Coordinates of C-alpha atoms in Angstrom, one line a residue:
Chain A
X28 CA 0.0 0.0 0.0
X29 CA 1.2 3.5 -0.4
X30 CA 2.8 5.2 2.6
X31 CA 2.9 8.8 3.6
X32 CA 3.3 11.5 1.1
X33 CA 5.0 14.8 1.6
X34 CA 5.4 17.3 -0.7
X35 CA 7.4 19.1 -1.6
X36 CA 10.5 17.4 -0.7
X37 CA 12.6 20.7 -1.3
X38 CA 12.4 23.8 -1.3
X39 CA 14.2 26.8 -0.8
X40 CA 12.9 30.4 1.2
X41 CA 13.8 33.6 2.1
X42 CA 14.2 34.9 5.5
X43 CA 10.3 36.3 6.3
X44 CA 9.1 34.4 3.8
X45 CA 6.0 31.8 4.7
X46 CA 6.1 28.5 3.3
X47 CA 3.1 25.6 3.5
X48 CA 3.9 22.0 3.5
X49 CA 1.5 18.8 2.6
X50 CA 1.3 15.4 4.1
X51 CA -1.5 12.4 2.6
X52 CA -1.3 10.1 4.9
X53 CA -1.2 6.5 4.6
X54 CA -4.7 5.3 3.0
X55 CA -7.5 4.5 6.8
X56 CA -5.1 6.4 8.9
X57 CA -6.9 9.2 10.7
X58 CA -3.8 11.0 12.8
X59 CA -1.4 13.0 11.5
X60 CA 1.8 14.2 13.4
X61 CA 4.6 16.3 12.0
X62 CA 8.2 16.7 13.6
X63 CA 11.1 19.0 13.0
X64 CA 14.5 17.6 12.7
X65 CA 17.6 19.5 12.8
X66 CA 21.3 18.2 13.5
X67 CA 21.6 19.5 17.2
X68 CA 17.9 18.9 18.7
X69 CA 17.0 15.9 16.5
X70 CA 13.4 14.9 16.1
X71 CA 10.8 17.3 18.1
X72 CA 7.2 17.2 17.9
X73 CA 5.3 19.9 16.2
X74 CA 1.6 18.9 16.7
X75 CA -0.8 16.1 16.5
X76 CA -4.5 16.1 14.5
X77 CA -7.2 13.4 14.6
X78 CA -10.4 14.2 12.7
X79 CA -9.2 17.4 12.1
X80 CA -8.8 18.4 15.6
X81 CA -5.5 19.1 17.0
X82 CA -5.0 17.3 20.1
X83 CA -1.5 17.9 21.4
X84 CA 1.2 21.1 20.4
X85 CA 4.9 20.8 20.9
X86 CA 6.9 23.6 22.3
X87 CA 7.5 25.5 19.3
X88 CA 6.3 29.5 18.6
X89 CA 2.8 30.4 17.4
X90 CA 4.6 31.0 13.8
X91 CA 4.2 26.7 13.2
X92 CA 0.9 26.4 12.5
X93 CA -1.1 23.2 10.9
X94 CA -4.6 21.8 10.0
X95 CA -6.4 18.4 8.7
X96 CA -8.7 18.1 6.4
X97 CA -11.5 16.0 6.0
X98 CA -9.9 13.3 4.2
X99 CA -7.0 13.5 6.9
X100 CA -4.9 15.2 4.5
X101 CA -2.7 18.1 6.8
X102 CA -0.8 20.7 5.9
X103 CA 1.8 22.9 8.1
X104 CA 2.7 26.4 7.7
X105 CA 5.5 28.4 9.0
X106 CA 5.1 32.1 8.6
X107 CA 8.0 34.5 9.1
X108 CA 10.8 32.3 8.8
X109 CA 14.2 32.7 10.5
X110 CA 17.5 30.9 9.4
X111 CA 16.9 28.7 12.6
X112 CA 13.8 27.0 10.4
X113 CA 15.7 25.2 8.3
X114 CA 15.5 21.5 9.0
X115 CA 13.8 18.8 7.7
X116 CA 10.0 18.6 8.3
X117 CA 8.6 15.0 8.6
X118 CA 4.9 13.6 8.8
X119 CA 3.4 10.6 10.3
X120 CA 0.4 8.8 10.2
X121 CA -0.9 6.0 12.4
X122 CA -4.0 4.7 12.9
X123 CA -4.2 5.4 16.4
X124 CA -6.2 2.2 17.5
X125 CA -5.1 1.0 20.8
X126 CA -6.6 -2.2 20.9
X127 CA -5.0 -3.3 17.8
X128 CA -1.6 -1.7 18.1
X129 CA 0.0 1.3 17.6
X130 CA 2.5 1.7 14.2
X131 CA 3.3 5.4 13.5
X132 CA 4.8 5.2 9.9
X133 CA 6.7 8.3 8.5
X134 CA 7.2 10.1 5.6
X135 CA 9.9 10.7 3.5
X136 CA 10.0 14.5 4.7
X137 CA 10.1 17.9 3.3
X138 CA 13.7 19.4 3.5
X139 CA 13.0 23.1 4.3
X140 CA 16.1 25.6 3.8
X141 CA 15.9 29.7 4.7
X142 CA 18.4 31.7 3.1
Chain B
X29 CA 8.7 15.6 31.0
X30 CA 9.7 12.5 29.2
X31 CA 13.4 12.1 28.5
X32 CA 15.4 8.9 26.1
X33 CA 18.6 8.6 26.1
X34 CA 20.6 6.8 23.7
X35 CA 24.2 5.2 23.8
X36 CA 26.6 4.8 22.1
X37 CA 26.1 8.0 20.2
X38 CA 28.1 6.4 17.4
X39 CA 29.3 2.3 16.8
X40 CA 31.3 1.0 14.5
X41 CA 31.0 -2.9 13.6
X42 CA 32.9 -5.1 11.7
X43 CA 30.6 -7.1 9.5
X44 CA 29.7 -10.1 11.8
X45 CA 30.6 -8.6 14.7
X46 CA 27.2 -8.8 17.0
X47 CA 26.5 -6.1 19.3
X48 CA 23.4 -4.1 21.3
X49 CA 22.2 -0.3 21.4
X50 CA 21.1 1.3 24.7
X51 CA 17.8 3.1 24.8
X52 CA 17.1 4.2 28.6
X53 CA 13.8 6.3 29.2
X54 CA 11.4 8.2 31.8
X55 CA 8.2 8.7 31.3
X56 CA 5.4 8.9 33.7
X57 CA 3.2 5.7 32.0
X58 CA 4.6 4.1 28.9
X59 CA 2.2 3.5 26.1
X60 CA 4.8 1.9 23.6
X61 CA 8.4 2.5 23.0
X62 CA 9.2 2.7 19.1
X63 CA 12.7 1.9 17.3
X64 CA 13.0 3.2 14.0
X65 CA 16.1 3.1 11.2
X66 CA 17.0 6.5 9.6
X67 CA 19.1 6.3 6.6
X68 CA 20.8 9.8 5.4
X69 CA 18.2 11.9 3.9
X70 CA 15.4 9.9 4.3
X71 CA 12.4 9.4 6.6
X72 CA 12.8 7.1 9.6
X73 CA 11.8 3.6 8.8
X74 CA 9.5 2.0 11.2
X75 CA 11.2 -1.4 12.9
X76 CA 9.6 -2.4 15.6
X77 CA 6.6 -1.1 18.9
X78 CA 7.0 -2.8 22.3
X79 CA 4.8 -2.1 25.2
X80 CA 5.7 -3.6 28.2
X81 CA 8.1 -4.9 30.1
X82 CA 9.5 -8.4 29.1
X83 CA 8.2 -8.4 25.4
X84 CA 10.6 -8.9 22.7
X85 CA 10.1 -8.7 18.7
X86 CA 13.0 -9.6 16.1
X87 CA 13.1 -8.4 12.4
X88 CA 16.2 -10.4 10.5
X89 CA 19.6 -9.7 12.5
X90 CA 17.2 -7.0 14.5
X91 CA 16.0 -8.3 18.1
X92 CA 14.3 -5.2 20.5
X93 CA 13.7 -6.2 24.2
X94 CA 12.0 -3.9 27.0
X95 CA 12.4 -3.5 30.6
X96 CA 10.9 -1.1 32.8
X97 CA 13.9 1.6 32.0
X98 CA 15.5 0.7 29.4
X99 CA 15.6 -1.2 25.5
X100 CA 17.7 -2.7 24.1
X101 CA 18.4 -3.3 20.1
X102 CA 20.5 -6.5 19.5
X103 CA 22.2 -6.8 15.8
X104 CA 23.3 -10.3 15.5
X105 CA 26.0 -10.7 12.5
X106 CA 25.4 -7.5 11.1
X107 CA 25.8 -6.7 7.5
X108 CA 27.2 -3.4 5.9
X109 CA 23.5 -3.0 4.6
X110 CA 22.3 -2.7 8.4
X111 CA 24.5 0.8 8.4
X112 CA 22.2 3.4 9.6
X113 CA 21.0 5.9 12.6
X114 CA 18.9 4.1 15.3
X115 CA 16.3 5.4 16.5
X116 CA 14.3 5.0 20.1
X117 CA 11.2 7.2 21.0
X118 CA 8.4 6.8 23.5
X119 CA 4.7 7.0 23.4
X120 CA 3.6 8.0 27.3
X121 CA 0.0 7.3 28.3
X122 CA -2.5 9.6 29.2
X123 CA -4.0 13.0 28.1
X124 CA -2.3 14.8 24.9
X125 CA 0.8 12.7 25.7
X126 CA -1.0 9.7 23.8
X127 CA -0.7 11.3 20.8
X128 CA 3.3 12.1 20.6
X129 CA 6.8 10.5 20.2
X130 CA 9.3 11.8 21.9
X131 CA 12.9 11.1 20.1
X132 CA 16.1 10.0 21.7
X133 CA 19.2 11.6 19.2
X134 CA 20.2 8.2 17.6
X135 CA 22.9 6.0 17.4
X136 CA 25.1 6.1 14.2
X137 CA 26.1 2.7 13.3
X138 CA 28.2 1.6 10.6
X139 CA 29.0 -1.9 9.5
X140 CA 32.4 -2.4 7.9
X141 CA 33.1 -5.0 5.5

């Protein structure tokens, strides 16, 4: 089956630019996560969405922003960028069913560079 | 605040040469602790989800076991394909914790041949 999509998986922005970045999830899978990773922190959360609702936030300013669609499609924006933003940007997707396990699958990622 | 802690930061094999990665964590109720393979410029690649203490799972030369504080990833005769970052995370239990990993920084290994 397919896995997670993210697009697009480079790109290039300007310092105060905004940039907006996609994730399908993996086909039945209703929660969506993205994470930053950069060389010196590693993987952080961003946020979390189930049925379009976001249900936890990581520790990052109000400039990270994200939503879900109704087909569980997401998309994150980061207005206002800083050089500090470049990393790469990854999605996940589980189907968040307890009783029948938990497998969080991630994307390929969207490497984000400020200049 | 949950916390993993991975060791060694960085292992060097030679091919054959079996060996185990540290994952040590705290975390007020553990809901499942993930491993995951990172290979440069790609997405981590999910291995393996254990949940409670005693449980093991094994994947090829991959073997994950799980105590109260800590994981362990065994590589039994690796090969220079198993060359990768490692990667441990936990999933705690309760309220919007449920619905996040939270990372340990990886172990670098590389397999010689």
């Amino acid at each position: 089956k397919a896995g997670v999509t993210q697009t697009p998986r480079y790109l290039i922005k300007t310092r105060g630019q905004q940039v907006t970045l996609s994730c399908s999830p993996i086909s039945g899978h209703r929660s969506v996560s993205w994470y930053q990773q950069t060389p010196g922190q590693g993987l952080q959360f961003l946020f979390e969405y189930f049925s379009e609702t976001q249900r936890n936030k990581g520790n990052f300013p109000g400039r990270f922003s994200g939503r879900q669609f109704s087909n569980s499609r997401s998309e994150m924006n980061v207005s206002t960028l800083e050089l500090g933003d470049s990393a790469l940007y990854l999605c996940a997707s589980s189907l968040d069913d307890f009783h029948s396990g938990n497998t969080i699958y991630f994307g390929e990622g969207s490497w984000l560079t400020v200049v | 605040e949950d916390q993993v802690t991975q060791s060694p930061e960085a292992l060097r094999l030679q091919e054959g040469e079996s060996s185990s990665l540290n994952c040590s964590y705290t975390v007020s109720g553990l809901r499942g602790l993930f491993w995951y393979r990172q290979d440069p410029g790609k997405g981590p690649e999910f291995l393996f989800t254990l949940y409670s203490a005693g449980e093991e799972k094994e994947k090829e030369r991959l073997k994950a076991t799980l105590t109260k504080k800590e994981s362990f990833l065994h590589i039994t005769a690796p090969k220079p394909e198993d060359s990768a970052t490692y990667l441990c995370a936990v999933q705690a239990a309760g309220g919007g914790s449920n619905y996040k990993l939270t990372f340990g920084k990886g172990t670098l290994l590389t397999v010689n041949p």
